[in-house]
PDB file of C-alpha atoms in Angstrom:
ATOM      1  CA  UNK A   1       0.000   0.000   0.000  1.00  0.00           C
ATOM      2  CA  UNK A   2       1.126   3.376  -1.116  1.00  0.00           C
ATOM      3  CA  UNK A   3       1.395   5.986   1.564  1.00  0.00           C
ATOM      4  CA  UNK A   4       2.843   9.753   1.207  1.00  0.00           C
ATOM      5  CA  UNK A   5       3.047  11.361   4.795  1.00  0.00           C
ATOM      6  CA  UNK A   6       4.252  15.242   5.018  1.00  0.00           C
ATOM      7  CA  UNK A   7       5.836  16.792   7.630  1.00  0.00           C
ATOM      8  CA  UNK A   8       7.116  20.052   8.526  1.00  0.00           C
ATOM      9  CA  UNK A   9       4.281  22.506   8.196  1.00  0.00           C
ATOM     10  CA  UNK A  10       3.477  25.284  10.993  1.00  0.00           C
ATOM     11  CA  UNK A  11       2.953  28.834  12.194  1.00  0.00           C
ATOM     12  CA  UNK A  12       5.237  31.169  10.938  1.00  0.00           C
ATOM     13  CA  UNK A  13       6.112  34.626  10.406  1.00  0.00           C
ATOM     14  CA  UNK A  14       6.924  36.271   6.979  1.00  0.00           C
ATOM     15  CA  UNK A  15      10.541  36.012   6.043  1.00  0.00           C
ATOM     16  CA  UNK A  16      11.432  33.047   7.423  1.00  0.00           C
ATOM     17  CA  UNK A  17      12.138  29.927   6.396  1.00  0.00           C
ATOM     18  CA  UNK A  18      10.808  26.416   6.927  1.00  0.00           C
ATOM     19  CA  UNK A  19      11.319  22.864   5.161  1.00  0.00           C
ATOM     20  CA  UNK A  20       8.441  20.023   4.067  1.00  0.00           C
ATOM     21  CA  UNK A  21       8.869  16.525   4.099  1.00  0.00           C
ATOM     22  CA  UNK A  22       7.245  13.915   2.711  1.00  0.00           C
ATOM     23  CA  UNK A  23       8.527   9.998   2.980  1.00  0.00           C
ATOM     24  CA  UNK A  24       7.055   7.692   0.823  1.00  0.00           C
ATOM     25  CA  UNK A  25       6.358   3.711   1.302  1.00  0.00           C
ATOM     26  CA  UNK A  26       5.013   0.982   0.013  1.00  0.00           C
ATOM     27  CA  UNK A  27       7.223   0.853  -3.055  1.00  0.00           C
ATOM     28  CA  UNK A  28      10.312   2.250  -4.758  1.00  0.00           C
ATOM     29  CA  UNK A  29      10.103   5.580  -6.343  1.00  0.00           C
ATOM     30  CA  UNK A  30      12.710   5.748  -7.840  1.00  0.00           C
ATOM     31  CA  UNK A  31      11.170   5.527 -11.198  1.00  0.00           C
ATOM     32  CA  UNK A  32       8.924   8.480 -10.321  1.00  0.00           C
ATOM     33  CA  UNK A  33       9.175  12.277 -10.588  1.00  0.00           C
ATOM     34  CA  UNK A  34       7.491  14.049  -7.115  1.00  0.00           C
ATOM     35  CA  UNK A  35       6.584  17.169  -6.251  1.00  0.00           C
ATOM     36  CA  UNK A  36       4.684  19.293  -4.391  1.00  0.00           C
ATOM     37  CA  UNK A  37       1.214  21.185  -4.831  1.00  0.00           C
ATOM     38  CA  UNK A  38      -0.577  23.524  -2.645  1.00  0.00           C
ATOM     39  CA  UNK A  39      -4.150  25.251  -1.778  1.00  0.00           C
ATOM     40  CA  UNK A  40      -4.889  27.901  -0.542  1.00  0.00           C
ATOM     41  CA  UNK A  41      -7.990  29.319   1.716  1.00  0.00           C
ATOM     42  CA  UNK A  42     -11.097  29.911  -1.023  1.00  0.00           C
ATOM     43  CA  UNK A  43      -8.509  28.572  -4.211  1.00  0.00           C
ATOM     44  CA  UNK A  44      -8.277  25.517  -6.333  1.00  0.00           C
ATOM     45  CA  UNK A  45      -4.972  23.567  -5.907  1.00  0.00           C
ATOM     46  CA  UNK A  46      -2.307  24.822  -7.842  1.00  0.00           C
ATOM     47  CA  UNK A  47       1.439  23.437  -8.754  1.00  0.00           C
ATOM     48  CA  UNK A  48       4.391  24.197  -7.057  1.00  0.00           C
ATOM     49  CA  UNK A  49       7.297  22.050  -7.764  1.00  0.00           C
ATOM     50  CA  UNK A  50       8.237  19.403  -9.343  1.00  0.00           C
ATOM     51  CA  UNK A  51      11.433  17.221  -9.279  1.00  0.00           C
ATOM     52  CA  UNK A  52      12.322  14.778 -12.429  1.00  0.00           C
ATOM     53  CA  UNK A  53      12.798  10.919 -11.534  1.00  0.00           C
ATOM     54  CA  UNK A  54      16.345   9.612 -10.427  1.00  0.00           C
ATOM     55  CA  UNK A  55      16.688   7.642 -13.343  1.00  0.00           C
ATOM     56  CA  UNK A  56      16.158   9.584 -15.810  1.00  0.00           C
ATOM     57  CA  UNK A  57      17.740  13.459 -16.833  1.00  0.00           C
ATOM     58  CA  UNK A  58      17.516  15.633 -13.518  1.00  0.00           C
ATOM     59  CA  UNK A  59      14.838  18.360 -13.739  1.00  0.00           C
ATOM     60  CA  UNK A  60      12.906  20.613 -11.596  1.00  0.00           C
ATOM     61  CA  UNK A  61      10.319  22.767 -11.759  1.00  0.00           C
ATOM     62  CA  UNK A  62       8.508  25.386  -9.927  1.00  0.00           C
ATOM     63  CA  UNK A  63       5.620  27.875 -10.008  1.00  0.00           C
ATOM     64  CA  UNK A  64       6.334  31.634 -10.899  1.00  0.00           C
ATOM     65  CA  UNK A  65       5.302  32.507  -7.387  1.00  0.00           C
ATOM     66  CA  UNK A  66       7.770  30.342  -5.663  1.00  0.00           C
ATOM     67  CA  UNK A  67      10.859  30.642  -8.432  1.00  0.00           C
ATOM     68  CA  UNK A  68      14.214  31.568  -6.119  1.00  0.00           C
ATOM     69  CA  UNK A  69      12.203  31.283  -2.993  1.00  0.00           C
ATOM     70  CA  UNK A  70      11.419  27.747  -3.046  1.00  0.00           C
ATOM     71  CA  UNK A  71      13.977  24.488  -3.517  1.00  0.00           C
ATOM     72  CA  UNK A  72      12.809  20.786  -4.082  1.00  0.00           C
ATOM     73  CA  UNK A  73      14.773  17.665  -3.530  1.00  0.00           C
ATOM     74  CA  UNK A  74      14.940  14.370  -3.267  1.00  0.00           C
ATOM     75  CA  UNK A  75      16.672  11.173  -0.903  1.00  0.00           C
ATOM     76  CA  UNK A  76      16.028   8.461  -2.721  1.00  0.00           C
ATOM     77  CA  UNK A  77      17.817   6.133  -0.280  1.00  0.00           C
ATOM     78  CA  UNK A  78      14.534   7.386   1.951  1.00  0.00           C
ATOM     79  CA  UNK A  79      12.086   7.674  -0.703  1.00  0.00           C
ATOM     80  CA  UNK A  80      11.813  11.442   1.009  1.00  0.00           C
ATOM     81  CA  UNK A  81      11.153  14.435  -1.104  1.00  0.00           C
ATOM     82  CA  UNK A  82      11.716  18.095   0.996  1.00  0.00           C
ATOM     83  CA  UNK A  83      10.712  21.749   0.176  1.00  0.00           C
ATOM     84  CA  UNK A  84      12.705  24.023   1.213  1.00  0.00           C
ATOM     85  CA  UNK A  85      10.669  27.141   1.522  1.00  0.00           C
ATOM     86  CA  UNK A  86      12.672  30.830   2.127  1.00  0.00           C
ATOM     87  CA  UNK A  87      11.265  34.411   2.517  1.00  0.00           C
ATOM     88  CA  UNK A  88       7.693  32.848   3.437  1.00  0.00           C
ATOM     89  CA  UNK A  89       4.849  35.046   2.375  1.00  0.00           C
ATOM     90  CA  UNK A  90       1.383  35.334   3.689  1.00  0.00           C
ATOM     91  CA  UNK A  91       0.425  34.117   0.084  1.00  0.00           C
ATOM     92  CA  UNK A  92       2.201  31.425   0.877  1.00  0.00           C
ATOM     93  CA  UNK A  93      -0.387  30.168   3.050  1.00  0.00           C
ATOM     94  CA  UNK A  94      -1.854  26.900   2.111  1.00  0.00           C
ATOM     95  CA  UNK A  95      -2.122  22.817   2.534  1.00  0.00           C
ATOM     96  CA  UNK A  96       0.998  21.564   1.124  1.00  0.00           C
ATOM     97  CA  UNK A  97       0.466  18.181  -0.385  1.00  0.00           C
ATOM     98  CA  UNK A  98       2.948  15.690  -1.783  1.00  0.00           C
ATOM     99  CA  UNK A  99       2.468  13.905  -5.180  1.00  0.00           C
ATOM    100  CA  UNK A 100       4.125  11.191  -7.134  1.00  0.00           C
ATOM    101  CA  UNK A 101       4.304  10.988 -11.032  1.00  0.00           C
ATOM    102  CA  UNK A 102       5.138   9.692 -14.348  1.00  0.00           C
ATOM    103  CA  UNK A 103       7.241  12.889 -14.690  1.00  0.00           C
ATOM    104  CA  UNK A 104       7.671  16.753 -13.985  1.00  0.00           C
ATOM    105  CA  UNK A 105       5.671  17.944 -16.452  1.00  0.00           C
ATOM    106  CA  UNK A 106       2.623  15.677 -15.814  1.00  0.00           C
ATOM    107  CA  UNK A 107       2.694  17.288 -12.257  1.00  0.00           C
ATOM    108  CA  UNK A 108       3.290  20.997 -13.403  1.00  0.00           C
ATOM    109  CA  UNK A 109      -0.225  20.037 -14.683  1.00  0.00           C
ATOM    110  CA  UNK A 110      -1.585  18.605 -11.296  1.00  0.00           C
ATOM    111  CA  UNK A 111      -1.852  14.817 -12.806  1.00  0.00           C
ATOM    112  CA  UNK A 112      -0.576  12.316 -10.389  1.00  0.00           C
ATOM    113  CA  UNK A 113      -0.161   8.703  -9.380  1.00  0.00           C
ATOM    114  CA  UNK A 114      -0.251   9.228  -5.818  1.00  0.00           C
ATOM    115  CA  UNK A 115      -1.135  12.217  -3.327  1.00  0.00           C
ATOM    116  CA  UNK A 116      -0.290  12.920   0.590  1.00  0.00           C
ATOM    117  CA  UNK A 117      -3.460  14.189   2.996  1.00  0.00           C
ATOM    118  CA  UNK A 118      -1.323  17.411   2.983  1.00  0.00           C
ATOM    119  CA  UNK A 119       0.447  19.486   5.970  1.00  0.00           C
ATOM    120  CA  UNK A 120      -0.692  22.856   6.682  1.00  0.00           C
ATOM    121  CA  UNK A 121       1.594  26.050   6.418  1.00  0.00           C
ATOM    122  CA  UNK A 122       0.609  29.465   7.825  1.00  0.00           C
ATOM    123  CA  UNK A 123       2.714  32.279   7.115  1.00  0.00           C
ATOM    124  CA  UNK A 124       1.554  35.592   9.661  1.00  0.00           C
ATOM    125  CA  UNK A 125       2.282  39.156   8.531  1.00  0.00           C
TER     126      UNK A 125
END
């Protein structure tokens, strides 16, 4: 059984910083491209980023909102994929929700194999 559990969401103030997690089970993922989506209060999910699968040509991808701010990566000993989220806005404030995919760019459009229940992030003013 497939399972995607995130960790790392909170309370925070804008301008700091604060990293996701998300380990994966139940198989090897090696073969997959993850990433991360997000919605917000009122808004339909939206993309994030996206990080190509270890076998393959390395890749990521990211949102216009979140390019420079935001870093994804991968541990594929762990099957763990981590956000790395600096100079937190209040836009920022969502669910964050790991995914699991053929590839990057069938995440940049939201399709996915496999989806997390989400962590929440709160960024204050």
């Amino acid at each position: 059984q497939v399972q995607l559990v995130e960790s790392g969401g909170g309370l925070v103030q804008a301008g700091v910083s604060l990293t996701l997690s998300c380990a994966a089970s139940g198989r090897t993922f090696n073969s997959y491209a993850m990433g991360w989506f997000r919605r917000a209060p009122g808004k339909e999910r939206e993309f994030v980023a996206a990080i190509s699968r270890s076998d393959g040509v390395a890749f990521s991808a990211y949102a216009d909102s979140v390019k420079g701010r935001f870093t994804i990566s991968r541990d594929n000993a762990k099957n763990t994929v981590y956000l790395q989220m600096n100079s937190l806005k209040p836009e920022d404030t969502a669910v964050y929700t790991c995914a699991v995919g053929t590839n990057a760019y069938t995440l940049r459009t939201l399709q996915y194999d496999y989806c997390g229940q989400g962590t929440q992030v709160t960024v204050s003013s």
